[in-house]
Coordinates of N, CA and C in Angstrom, one line a residue:
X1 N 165.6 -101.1 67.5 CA 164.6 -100.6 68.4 C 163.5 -101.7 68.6
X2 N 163.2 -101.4 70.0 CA 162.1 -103.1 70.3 C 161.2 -102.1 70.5
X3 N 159.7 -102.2 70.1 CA 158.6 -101.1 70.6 C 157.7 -102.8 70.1
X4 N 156.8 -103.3 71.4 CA 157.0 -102.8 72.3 C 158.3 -102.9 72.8
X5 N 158.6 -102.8 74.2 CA 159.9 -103.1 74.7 C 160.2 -104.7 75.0
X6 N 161.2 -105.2 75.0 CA 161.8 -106.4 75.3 C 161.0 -106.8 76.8
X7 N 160.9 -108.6 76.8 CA 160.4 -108.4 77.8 C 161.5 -109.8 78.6
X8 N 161.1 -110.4 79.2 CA 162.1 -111.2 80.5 C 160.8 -112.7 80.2
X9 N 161.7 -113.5 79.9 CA 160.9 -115.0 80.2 C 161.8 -115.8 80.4
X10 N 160.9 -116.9 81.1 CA 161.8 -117.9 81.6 C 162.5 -118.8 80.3
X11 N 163.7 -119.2 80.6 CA 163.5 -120.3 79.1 C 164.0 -121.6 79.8
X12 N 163.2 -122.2 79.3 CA 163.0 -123.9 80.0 C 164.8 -124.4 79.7
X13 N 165.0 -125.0 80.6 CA 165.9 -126.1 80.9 C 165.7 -127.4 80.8
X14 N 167.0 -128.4 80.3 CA 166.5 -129.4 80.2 C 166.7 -130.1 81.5
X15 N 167.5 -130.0 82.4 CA 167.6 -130.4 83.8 C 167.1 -129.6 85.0
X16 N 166.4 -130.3 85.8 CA 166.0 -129.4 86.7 C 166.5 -129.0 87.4
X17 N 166.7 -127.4 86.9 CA 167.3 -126.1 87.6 C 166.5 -125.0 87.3
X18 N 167.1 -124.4 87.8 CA 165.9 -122.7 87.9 C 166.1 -122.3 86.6
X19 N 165.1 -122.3 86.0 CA 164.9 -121.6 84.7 C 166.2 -119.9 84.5
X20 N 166.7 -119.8 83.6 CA 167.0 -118.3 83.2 C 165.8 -117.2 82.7
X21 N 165.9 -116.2 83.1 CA 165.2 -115.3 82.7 C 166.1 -114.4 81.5
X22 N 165.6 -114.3 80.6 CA 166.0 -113.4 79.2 C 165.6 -112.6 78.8
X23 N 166.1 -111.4 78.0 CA 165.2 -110.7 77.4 C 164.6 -110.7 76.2
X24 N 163.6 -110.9 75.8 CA 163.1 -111.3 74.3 C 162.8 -110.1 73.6
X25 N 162.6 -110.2 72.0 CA 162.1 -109.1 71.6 C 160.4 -109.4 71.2
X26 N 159.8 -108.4 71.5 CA 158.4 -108.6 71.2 C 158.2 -109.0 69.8
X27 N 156.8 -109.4 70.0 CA 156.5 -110.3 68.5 C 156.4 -109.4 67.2
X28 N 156.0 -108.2 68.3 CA 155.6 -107.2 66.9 C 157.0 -106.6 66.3
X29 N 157.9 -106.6 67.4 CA 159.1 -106.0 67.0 C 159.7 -106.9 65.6
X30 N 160.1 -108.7 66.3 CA 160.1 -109.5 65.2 C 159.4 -109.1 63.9
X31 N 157.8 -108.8 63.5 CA 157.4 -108.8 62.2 C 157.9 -107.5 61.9
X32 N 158.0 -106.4 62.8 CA 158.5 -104.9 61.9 C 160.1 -105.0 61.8
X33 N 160.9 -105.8 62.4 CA 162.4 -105.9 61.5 C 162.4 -106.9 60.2
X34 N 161.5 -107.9 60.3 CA 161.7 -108.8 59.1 C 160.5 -108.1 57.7
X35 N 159.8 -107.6 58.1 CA 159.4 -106.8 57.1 C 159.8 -105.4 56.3
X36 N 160.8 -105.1 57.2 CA 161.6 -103.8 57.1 C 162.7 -104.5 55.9
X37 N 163.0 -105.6 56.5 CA 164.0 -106.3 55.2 C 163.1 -106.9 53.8
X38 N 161.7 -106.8 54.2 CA 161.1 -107.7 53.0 C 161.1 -106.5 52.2
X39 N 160.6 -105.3 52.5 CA 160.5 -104.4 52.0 C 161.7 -103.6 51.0
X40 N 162.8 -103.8 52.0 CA 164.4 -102.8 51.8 C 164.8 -104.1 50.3
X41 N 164.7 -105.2 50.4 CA 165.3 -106.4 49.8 C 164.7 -106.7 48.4
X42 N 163.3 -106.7 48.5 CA 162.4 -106.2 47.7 C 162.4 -108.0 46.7
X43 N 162.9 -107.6 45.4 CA 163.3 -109.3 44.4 C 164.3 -109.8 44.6
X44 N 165.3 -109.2 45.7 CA 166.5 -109.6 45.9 C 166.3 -110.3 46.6
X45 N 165.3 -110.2 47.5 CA 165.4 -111.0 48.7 C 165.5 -112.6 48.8
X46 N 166.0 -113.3 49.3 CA 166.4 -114.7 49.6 C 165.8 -115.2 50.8
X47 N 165.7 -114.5 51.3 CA 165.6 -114.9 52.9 C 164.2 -115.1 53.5
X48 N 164.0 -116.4 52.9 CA 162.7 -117.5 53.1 C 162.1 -117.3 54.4
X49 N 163.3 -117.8 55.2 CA 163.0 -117.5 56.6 C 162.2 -116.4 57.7
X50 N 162.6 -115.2 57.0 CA 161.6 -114.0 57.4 C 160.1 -114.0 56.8
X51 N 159.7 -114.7 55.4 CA 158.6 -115.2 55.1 C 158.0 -116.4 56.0
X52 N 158.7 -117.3 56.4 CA 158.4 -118.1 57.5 C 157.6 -117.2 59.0
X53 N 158.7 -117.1 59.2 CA 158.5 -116.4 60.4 C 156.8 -115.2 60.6
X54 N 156.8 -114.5 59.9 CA 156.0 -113.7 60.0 C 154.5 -114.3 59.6
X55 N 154.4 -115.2 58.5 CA 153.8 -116.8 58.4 C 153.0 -117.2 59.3
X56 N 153.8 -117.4 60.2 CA 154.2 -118.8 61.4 C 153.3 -117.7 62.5
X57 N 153.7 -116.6 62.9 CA 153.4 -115.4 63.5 C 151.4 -114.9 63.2
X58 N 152.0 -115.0 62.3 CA 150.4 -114.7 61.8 C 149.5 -115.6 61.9
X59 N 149.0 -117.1 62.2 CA 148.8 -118.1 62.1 C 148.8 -118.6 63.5
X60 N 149.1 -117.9 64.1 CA 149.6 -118.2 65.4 C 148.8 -117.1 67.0
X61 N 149.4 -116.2 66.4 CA 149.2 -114.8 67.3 C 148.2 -114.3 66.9
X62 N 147.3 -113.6 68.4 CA 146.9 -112.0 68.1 C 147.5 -111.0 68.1
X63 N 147.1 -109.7 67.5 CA 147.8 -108.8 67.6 C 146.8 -107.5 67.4
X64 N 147.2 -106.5 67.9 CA 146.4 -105.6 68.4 C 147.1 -104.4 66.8
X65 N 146.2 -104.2 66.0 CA 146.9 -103.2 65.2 C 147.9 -102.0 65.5
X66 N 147.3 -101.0 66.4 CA 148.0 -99.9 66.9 C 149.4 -100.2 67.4
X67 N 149.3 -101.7 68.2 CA 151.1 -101.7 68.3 C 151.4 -102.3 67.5
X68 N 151.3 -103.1 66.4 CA 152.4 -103.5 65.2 C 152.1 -102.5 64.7
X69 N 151.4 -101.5 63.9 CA 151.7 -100.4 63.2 C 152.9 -99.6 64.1
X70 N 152.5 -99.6 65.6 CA 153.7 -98.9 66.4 C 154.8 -99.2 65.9
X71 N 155.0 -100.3 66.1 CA 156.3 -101.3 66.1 C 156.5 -101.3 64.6
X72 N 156.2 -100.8 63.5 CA 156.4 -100.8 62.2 C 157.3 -99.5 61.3
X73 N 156.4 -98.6 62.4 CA 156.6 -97.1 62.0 C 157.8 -97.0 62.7
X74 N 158.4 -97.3 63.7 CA 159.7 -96.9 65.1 C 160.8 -98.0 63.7
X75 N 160.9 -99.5 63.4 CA 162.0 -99.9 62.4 C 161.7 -99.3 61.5
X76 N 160.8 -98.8 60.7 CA 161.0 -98.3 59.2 C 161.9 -96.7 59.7
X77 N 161.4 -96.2 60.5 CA 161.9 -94.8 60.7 C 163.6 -95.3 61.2
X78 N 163.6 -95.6 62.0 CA 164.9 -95.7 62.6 C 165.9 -96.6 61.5
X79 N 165.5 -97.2 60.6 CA 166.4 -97.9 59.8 C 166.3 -97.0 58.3
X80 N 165.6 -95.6 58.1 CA 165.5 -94.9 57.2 C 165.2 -95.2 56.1
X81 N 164.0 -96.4 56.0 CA 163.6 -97.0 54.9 C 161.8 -96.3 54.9
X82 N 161.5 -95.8 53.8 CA 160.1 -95.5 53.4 C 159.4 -96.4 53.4
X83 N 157.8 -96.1 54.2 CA 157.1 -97.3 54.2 C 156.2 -97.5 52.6
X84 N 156.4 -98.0 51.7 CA 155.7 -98.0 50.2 C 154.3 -97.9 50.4
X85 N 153.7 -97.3 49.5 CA 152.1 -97.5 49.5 C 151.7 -98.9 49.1
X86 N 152.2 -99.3 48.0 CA 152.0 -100.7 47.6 C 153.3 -101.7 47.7
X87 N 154.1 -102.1 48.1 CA 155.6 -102.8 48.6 C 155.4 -103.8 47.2
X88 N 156.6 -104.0 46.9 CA 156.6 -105.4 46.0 C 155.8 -106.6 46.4
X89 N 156.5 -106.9 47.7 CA 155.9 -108.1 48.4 C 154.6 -108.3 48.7
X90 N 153.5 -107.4 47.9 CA 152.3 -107.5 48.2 C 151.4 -107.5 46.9
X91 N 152.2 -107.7 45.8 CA 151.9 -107.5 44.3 C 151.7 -109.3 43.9
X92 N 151.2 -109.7 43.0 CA 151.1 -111.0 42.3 C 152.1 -111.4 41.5
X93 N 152.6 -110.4 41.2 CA 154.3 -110.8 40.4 C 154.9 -111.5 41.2
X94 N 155.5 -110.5 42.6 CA 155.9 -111.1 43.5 C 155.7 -113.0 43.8
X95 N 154.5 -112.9 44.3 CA 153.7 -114.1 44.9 C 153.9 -115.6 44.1
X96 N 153.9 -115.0 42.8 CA 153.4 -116.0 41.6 C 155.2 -116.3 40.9
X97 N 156.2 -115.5 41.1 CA 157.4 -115.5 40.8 C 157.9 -117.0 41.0
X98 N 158.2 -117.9 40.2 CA 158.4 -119.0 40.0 C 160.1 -119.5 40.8
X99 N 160.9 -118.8 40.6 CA 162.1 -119.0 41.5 C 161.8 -118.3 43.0
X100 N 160.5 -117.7 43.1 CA 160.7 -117.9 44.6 C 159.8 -118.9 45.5
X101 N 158.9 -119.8 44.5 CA 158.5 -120.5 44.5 C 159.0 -121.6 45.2
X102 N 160.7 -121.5 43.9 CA 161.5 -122.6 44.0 C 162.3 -122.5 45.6
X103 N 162.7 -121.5 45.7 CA 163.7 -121.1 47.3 C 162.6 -121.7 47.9
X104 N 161.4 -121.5 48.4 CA 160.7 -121.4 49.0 C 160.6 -123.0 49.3
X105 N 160.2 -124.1 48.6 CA 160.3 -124.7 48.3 C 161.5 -125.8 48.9
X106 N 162.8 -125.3 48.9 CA 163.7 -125.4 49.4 C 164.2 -125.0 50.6
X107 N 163.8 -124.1 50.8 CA 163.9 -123.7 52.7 C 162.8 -124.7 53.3
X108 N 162.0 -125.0 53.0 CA 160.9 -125.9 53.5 C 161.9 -126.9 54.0
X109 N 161.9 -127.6 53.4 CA 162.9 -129.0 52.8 C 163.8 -128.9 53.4
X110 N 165.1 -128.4 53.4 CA 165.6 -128.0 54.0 C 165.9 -127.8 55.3
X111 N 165.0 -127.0 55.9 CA 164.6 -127.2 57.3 C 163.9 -127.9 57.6
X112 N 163.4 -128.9 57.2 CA 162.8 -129.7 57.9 C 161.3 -129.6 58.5
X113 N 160.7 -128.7 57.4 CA 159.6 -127.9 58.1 C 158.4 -128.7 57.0
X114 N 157.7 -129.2 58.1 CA 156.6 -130.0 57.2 C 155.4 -129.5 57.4
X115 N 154.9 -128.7 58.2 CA 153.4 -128.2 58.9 C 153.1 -127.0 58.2
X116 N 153.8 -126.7 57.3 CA 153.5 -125.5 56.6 C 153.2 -125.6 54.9
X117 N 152.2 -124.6 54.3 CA 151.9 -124.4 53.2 C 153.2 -124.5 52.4
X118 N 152.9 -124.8 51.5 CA 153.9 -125.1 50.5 C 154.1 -124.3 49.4
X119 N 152.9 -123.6 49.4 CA 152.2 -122.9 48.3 C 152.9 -121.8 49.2
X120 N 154.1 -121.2 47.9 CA 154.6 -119.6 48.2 C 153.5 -118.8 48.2
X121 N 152.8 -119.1 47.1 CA 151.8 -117.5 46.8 C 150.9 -117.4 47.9
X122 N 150.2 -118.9 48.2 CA 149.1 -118.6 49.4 C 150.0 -118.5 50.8
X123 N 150.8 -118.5 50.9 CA 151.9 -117.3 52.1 C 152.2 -116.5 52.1
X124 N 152.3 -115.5 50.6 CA 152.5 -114.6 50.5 C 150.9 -113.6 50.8
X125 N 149.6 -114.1 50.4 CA 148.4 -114.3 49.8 C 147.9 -113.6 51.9
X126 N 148.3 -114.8 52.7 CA 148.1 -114.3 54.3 C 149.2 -113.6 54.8
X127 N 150.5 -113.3 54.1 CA 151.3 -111.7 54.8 C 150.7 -110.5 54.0
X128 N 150.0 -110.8 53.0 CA 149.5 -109.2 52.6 C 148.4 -109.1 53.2
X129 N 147.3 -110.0 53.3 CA 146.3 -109.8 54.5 C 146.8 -109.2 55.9
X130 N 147.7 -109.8 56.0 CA 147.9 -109.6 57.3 C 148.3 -107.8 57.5
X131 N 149.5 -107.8 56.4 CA 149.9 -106.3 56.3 C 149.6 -105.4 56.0
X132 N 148.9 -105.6 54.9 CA 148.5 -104.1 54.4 C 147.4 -103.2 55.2
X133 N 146.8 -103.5 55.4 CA 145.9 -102.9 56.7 C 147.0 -101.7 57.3
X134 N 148.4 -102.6 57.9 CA 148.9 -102.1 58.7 C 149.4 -100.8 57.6
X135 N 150.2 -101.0 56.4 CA 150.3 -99.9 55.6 C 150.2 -98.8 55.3
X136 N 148.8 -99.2 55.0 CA 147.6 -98.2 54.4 C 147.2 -97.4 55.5
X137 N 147.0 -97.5 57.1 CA 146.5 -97.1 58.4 C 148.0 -96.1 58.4
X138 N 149.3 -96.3 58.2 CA 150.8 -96.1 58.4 C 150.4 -94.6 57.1
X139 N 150.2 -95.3 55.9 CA 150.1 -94.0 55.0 C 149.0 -93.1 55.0
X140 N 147.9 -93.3 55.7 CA 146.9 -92.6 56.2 C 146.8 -91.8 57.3
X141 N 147.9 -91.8 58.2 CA 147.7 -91.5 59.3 C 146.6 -91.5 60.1
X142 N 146.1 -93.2 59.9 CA 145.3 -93.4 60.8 C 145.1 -94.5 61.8
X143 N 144.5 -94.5 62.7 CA 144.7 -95.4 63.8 C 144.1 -96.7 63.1
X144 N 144.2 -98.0 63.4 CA 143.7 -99.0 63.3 C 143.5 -100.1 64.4
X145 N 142.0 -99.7 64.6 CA 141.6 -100.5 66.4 C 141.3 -101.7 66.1
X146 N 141.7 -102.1 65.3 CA 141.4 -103.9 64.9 C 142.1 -104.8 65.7
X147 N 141.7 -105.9 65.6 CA 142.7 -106.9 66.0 C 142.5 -108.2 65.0
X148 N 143.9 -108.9 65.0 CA 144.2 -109.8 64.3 C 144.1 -111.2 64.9
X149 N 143.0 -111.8 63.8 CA 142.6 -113.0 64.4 C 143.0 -114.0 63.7
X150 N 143.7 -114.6 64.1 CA 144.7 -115.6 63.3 C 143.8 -117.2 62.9
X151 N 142.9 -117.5 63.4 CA 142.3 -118.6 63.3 C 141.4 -117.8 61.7
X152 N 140.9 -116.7 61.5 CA 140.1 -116.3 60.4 C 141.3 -115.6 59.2
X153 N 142.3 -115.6 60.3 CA 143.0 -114.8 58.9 C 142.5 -113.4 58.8
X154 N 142.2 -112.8 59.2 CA 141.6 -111.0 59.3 C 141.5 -110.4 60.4
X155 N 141.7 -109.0 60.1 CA 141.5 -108.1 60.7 C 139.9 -107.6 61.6
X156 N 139.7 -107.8 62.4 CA 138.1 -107.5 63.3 C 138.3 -106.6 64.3

């Protein structure tokens, strides 16, 4: 499920020709499927890259609460996973967990990825910032008119 909906962009060519138009999935949709697995995956999880990404996302993007909570509530529901009040991935065990440290560590490296923190926990430290708002508003039933300002790292 894409909420919002998929949208059509051009994507650059390397020769000059008429760009293709695609359909992408929105940004919010991206953080509510990779969170839907942080959540479902829990200490199992391996998969660095969905920490990257939503990372990368947060750091990057605004975002208007009401539609990533949209876009959170539409994959949690539709993939039949419970939204937690408190998720693992938002705990200091988690954050501070020394082999995920290490993966982490190693997906870096690995990919090639140098412009990013290195420090698992202070990544993990700005996706609970980032998230839980969205959670707590999800287990509240309540709206959240904030928006996400990525140069402060919070919600305003």
């Amino acid at each position: 499920i894409v909420i919002p909906k998929a949208k059509k962009v051009e994507f650059p060519t390397l020769l000059e020709q008429v760009p293709p138009k695609i359909k992408v999935y929105s940004i919010e949709s991206i953080i509510s499927e990779k969170f839907e697995a942080m959540v479902k995956l829990s200490m199992a999880n391996s998969r660095m890259k969905d920490f990257y990404d939503v990372y990368t996302l947060s750091i990057n993007y605004n975002f208007h609460g009401n539609r990533l909570k949209k876009a959170i509530e539409s994959t949690f529901k539709m993939r039949k996973t419970i939204v937690p009040v408190n998720p693992l991935i938002f705990q200091t065990e988690f954050h501070n967990d020394k082999g995920r440290q290490m993966q982490w560590t190693a997906f870096l490296h690995k990919s090639r990825i140098a412009d990013t923190d290195e420090n698992f926990n202070q990544v993990m430290e700005r996706i609970t910032e980032f998230l839980k708002p969205i959670v707590i508003s999800i287990k509240n039933k309540t709206q959240i008119e904030k928006s996400w300002c990525p140069s402060l790292g919070c919600w305003r």
